[in-house]
Structures are given as C-alpha cells and as structure tokens.
mmCIF file of C-alpha atoms in Angstrom:
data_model
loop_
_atom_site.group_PDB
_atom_site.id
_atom_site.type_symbol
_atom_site.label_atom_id
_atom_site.label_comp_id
_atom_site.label_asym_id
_atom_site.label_seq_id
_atom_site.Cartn_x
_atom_site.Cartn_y
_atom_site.Cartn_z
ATOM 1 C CA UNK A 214 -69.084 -17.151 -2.730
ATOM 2 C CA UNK A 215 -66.922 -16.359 -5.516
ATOM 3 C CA UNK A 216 -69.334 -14.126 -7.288
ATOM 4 C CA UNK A 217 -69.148 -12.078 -4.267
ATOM 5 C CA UNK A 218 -66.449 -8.414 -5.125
ATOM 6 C CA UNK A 219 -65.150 -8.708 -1.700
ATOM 7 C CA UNK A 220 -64.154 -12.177 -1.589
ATOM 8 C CA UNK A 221 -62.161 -11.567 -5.185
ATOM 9 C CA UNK A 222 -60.834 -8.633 -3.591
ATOM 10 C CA UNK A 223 -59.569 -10.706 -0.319
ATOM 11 C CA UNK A 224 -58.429 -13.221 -3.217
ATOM 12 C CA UNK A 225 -56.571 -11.181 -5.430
ATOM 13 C CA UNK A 226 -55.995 -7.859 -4.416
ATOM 14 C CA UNK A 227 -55.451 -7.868 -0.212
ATOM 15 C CA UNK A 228 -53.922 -11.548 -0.371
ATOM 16 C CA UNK A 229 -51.461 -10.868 -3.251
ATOM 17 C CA UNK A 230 -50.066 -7.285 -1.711
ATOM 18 C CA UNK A 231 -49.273 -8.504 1.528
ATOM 19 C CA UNK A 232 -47.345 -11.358 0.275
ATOM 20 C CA UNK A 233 -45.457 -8.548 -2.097
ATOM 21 C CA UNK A 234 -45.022 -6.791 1.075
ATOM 22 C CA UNK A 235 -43.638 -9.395 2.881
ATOM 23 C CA UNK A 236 -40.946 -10.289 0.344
ATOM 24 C CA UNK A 237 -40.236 -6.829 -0.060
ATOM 25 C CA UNK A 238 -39.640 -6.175 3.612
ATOM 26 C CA UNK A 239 -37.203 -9.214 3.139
ATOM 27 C CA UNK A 240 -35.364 -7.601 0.662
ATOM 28 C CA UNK A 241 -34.716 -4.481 2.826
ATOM 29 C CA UNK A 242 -33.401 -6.692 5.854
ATOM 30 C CA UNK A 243 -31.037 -8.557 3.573
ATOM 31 C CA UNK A 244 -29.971 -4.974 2.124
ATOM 32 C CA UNK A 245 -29.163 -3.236 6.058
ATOM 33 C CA UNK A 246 -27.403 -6.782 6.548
ATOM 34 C CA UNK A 247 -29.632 -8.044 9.164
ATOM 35 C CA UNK A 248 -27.020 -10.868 10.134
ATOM 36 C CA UNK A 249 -24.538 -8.521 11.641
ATOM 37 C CA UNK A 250 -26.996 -6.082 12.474
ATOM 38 C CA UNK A 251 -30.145 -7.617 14.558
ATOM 39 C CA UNK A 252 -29.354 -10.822 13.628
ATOM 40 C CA UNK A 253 -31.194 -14.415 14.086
ATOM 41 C CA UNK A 254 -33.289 -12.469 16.820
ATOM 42 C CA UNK A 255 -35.237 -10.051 14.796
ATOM 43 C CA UNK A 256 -35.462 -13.146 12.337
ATOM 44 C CA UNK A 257 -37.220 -15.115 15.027
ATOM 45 C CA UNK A 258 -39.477 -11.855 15.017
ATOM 46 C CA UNK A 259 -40.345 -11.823 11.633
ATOM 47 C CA UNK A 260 -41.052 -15.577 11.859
ATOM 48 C CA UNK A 261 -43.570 -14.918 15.307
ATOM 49 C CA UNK A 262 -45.213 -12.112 12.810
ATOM 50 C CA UNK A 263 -45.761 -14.497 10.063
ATOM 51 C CA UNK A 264 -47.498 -17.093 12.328
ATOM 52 C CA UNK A 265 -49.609 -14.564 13.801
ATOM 53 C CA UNK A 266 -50.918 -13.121 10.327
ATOM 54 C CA UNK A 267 -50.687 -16.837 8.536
ATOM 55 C CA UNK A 268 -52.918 -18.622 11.263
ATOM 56 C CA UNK A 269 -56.065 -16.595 10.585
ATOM 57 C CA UNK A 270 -55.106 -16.455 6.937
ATOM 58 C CA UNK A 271 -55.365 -20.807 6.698
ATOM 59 C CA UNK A 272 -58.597 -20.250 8.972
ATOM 60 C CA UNK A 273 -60.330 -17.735 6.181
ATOM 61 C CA UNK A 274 -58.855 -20.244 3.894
ATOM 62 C CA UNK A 275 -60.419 -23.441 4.889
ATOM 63 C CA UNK A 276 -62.825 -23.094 7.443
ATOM 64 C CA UNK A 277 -66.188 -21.665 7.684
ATOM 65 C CA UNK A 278 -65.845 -18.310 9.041
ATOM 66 C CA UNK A 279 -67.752 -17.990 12.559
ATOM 67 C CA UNK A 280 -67.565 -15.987 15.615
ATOM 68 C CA UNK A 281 -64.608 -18.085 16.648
ATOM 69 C CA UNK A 282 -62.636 -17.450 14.034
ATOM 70 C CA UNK A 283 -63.177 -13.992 14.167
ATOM 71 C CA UNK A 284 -62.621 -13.093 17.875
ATOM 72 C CA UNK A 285 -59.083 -15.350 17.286
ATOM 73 C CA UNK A 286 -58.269 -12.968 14.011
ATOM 74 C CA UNK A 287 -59.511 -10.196 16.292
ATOM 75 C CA UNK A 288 -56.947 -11.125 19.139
ATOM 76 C CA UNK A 289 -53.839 -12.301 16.584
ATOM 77 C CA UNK A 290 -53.956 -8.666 14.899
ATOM 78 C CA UNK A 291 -53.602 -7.200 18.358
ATOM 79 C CA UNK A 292 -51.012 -9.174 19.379
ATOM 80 C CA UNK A 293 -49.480 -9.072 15.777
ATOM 81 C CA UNK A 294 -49.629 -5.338 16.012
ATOM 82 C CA UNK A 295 -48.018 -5.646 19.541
ATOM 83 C CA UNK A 296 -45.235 -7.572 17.953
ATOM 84 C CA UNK A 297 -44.501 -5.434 15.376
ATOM 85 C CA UNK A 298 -43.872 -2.576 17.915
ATOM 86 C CA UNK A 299 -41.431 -5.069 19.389
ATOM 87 C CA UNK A 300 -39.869 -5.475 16.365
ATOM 88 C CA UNK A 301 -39.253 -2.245 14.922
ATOM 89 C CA UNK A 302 -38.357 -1.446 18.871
ATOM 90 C CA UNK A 303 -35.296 -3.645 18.229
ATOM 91 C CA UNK A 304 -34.504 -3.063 14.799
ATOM 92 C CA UNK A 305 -33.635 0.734 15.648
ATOM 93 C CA UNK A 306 -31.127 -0.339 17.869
ATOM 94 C CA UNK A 307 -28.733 -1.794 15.874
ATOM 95 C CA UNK A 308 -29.858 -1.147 12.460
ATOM 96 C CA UNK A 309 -30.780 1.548 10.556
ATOM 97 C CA UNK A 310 -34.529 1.335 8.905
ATOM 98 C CA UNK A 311 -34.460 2.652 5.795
ATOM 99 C CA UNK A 312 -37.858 5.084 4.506
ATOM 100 C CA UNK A 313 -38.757 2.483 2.148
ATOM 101 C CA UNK A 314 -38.854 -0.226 4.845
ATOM 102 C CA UNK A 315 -41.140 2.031 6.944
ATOM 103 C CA UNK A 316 -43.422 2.288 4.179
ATOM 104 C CA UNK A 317 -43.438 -1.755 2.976
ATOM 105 C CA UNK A 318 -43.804 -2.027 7.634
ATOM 106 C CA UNK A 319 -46.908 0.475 7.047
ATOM 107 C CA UNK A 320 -48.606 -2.011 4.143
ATOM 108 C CA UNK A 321 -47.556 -5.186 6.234
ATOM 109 C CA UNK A 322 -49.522 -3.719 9.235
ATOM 110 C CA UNK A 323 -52.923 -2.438 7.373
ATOM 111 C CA UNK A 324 -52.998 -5.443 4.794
ATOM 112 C CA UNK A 325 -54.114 -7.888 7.838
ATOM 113 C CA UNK A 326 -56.535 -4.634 9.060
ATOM 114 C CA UNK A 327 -57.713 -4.710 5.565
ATOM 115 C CA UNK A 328 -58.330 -8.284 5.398
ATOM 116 C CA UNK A 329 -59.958 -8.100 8.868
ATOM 117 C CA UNK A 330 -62.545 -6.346 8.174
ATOM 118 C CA UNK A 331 -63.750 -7.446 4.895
ATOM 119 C CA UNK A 332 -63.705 -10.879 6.733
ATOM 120 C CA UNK A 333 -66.169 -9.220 9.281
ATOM 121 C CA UNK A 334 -68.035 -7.121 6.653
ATOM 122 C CA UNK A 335 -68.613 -10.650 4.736
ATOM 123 C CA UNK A 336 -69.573 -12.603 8.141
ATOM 124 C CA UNK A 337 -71.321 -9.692 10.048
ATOM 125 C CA UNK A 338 -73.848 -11.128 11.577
ATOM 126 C CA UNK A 339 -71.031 -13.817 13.409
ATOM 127 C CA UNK A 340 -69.618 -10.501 13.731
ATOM 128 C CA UNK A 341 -72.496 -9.215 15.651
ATOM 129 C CA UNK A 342 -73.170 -12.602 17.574
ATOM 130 C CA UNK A 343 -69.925 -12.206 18.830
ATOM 131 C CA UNK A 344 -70.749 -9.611 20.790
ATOM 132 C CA UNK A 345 -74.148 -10.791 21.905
ATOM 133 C CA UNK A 346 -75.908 -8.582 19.538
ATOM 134 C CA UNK A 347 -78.033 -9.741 16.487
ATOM 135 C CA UNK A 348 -80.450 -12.304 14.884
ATOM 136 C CA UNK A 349 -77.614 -14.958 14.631
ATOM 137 C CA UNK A 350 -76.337 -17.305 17.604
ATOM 138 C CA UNK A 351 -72.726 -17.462 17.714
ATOM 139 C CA UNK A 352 -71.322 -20.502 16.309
ATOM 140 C CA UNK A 353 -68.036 -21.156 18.364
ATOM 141 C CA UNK A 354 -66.543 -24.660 16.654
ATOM 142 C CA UNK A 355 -64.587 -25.718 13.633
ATOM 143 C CA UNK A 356 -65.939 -27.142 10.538
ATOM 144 C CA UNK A 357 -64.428 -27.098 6.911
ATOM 145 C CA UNK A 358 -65.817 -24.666 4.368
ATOM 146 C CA UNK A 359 -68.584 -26.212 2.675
ATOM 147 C CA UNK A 360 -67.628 -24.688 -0.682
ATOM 148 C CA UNK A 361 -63.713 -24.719 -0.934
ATOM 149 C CA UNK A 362 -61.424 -22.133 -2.342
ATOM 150 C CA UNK A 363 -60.122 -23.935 -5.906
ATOM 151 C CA UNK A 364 -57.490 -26.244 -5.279
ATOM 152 C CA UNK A 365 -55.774 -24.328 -8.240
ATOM 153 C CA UNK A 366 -55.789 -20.690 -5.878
ATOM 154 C CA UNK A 367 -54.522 -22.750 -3.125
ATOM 155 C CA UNK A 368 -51.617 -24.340 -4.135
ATOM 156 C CA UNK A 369 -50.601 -21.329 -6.070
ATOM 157 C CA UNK A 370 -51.070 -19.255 -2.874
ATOM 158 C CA UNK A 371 -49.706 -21.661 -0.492
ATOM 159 C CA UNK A 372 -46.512 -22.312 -3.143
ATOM 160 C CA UNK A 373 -45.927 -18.325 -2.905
ATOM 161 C CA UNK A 374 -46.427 -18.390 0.862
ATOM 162 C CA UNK A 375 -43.139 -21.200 0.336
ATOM 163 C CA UNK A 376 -41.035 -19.433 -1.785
ATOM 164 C CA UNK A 377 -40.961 -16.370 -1.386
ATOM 165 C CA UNK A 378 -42.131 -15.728 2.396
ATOM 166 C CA UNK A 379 -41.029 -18.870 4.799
ATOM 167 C CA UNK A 380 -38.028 -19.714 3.035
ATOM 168 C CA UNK A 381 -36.680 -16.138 2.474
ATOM 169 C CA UNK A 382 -37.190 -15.970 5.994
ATOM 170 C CA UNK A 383 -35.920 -18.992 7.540
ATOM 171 C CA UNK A 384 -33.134 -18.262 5.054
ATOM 172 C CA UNK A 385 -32.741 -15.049 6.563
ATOM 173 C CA UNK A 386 -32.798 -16.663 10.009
ATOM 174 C CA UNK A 387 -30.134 -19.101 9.340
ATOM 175 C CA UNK A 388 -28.019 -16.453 7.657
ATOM 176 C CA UNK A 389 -28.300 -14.418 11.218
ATOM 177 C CA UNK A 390 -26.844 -17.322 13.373
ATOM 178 C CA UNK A 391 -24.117 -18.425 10.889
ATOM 179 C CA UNK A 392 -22.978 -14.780 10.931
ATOM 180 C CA UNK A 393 -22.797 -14.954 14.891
ATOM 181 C CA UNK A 394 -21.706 -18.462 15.602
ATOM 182 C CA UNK A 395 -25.087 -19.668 16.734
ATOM 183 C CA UNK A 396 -26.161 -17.052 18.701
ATOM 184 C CA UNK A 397 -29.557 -15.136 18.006
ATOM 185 C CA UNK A 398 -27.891 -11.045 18.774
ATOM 186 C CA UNK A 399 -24.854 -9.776 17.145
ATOM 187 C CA UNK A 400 -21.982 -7.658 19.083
ATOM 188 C CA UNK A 401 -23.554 -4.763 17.763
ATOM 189 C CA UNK A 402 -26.870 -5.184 18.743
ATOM 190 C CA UNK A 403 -25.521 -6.778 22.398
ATOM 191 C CA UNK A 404 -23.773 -3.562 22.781
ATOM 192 C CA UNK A 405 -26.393 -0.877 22.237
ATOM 193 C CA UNK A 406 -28.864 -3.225 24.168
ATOM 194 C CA UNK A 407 -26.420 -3.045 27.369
ATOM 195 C CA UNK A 408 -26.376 1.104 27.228
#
C-alpha cells in the first residue's frame, strides 16, 4: 500500500495542503475580525465543515476502504459543498471576503474533490460495486485496515489536525461569543440579516 504513488500523494501532498488551507483560511477570518463581523455563527460553520471533511478523512485513515465508505465520502462532499455555499452566503453579509480568502475557499473545496477521487481511483472496483456494476460485490460494513498507516504519520497528522485546525477554530469560536456576550451573530451581521 505504501509503495503505491497515489497513496503517497493522498499522504503527503493532498493531506498536507488542505490542512495549510485550513489554517490559512483561519488566518483570514481572524484578519476581517470575524468576532464582530459574523461572529460565533460562521464559527459554528467552519466547525460543521471540518466534521464533514474530517469524518471521511479518519475513515480513509483507519478503515478498509469499501463501497460504504465511499458512498458516505460521496454524500459528505455534497453536503460539505452545500455548506460551504451556506457559509460564504453569510460571510458576505457582514464581512468583507478578501481575494486571498476566495482563493485559500477555492483549495479548501477541491482538496476533498481531490482526495475523493484518488480514494475511488485506488478502490474502483468498490467504486463500481457501488453502483451495481463490476466483478466485485459491494462490501457495505466496517472493519479496520489490515495494514495500518504508521503510527508515526498518524500522530503527526492527527497532532496538526489539533493545533493548528480544531483549536484555531474553536479558538476562533470562543473569540466570536466573548465579543457578543454569548450570542452566536453580532449587531452587524443581525442588522444586514433583518434588511
């Protein structure tokens, strides 16, 4: 498995640039202010995002890649992709989203795309099955990887996925409601809402 080019490339090429991504697009919401812009709410968005891409992202990680796990990575890009409409939907109201932002939102949206399909291109005939086409039956069920990722790669990755994507943004979250008094949308944002 790890002799295989487009596993390394999930490894350390589409793994590492979304996580770069994602701490960049932190770094432009803490420069437009977020707290007293879109506040806790967009944070809660960012944090919905970051489930939606990280819950495939553990499954590729430590299970065996079948057609379950695909259709769900199938279904959680869609509705990751629906969220991120949502998101930027909100944003714009209150907030003004800078051109570099746009292009970090544009690598944040085609990294999971990217990992997508070299997860299908590597499992294609669960792929196939999936769809009722093929040699293979569809294996719907979860079962550890028999050959593990190296515990070295995983806590490195999962110690990165700490520091510098769920704390920057629960940080970022917390930030939002101390700015408002506890609630999740600022005055600002309230007020070009209501119009």
């Amino acid at each position: 498995m790890l002799n295989d080019p487009m596993v390394l490339i999930l490894m350390y090429f589409v793994l590492p640039v979304w996580l770069i991504a994602g701490f960049a697009d932190w770094l432009c919401h803490r420069a437009t202010h977020i707290e007293s812009t879109t506040g806790a709410k967009e944070s809660l968005i960012h944090l919905l995002m970051f489930a939606e891409v990280g819950i495939p992202l553990l499954a590729a990680m430590f299970l065996e890649v079948n057609s379950l796990i695909i259709a769900m990575m199938i279904i959680l890009f869609l509705v990751h992709e629906a969220t991120a409409i949502w998101d930027v939907r909100y944003a714009t109201t209150a907030r003004t989203v800078s051109p570099i932002e746009q292009h970090v939102h544009s690598f944040l949206e085609m990294i999971p795309l990217m990992g997508l399909v070299s997860v299908v291109s590597l499992h294609w005939g669960q792929f196939l099955a999936l769809f009722g086409f093929g040699p293979e039956k569809a294996r719907i069920g979860l079962a550890w990887k028999e050959q593990q990722l190296p515990v070295a790669y995983i806590a490195t990755v999962m110690t990165v996925i700490l520091l510098f994507e769920l704390l920057p943004y629960a940080e970022e979250f917390f930030r939002g409601l101390r700015a408002n008094s506890g609630r999740l949308v600022p005055p600002k944002a309230r007020r070009k809402q209501s119009r």
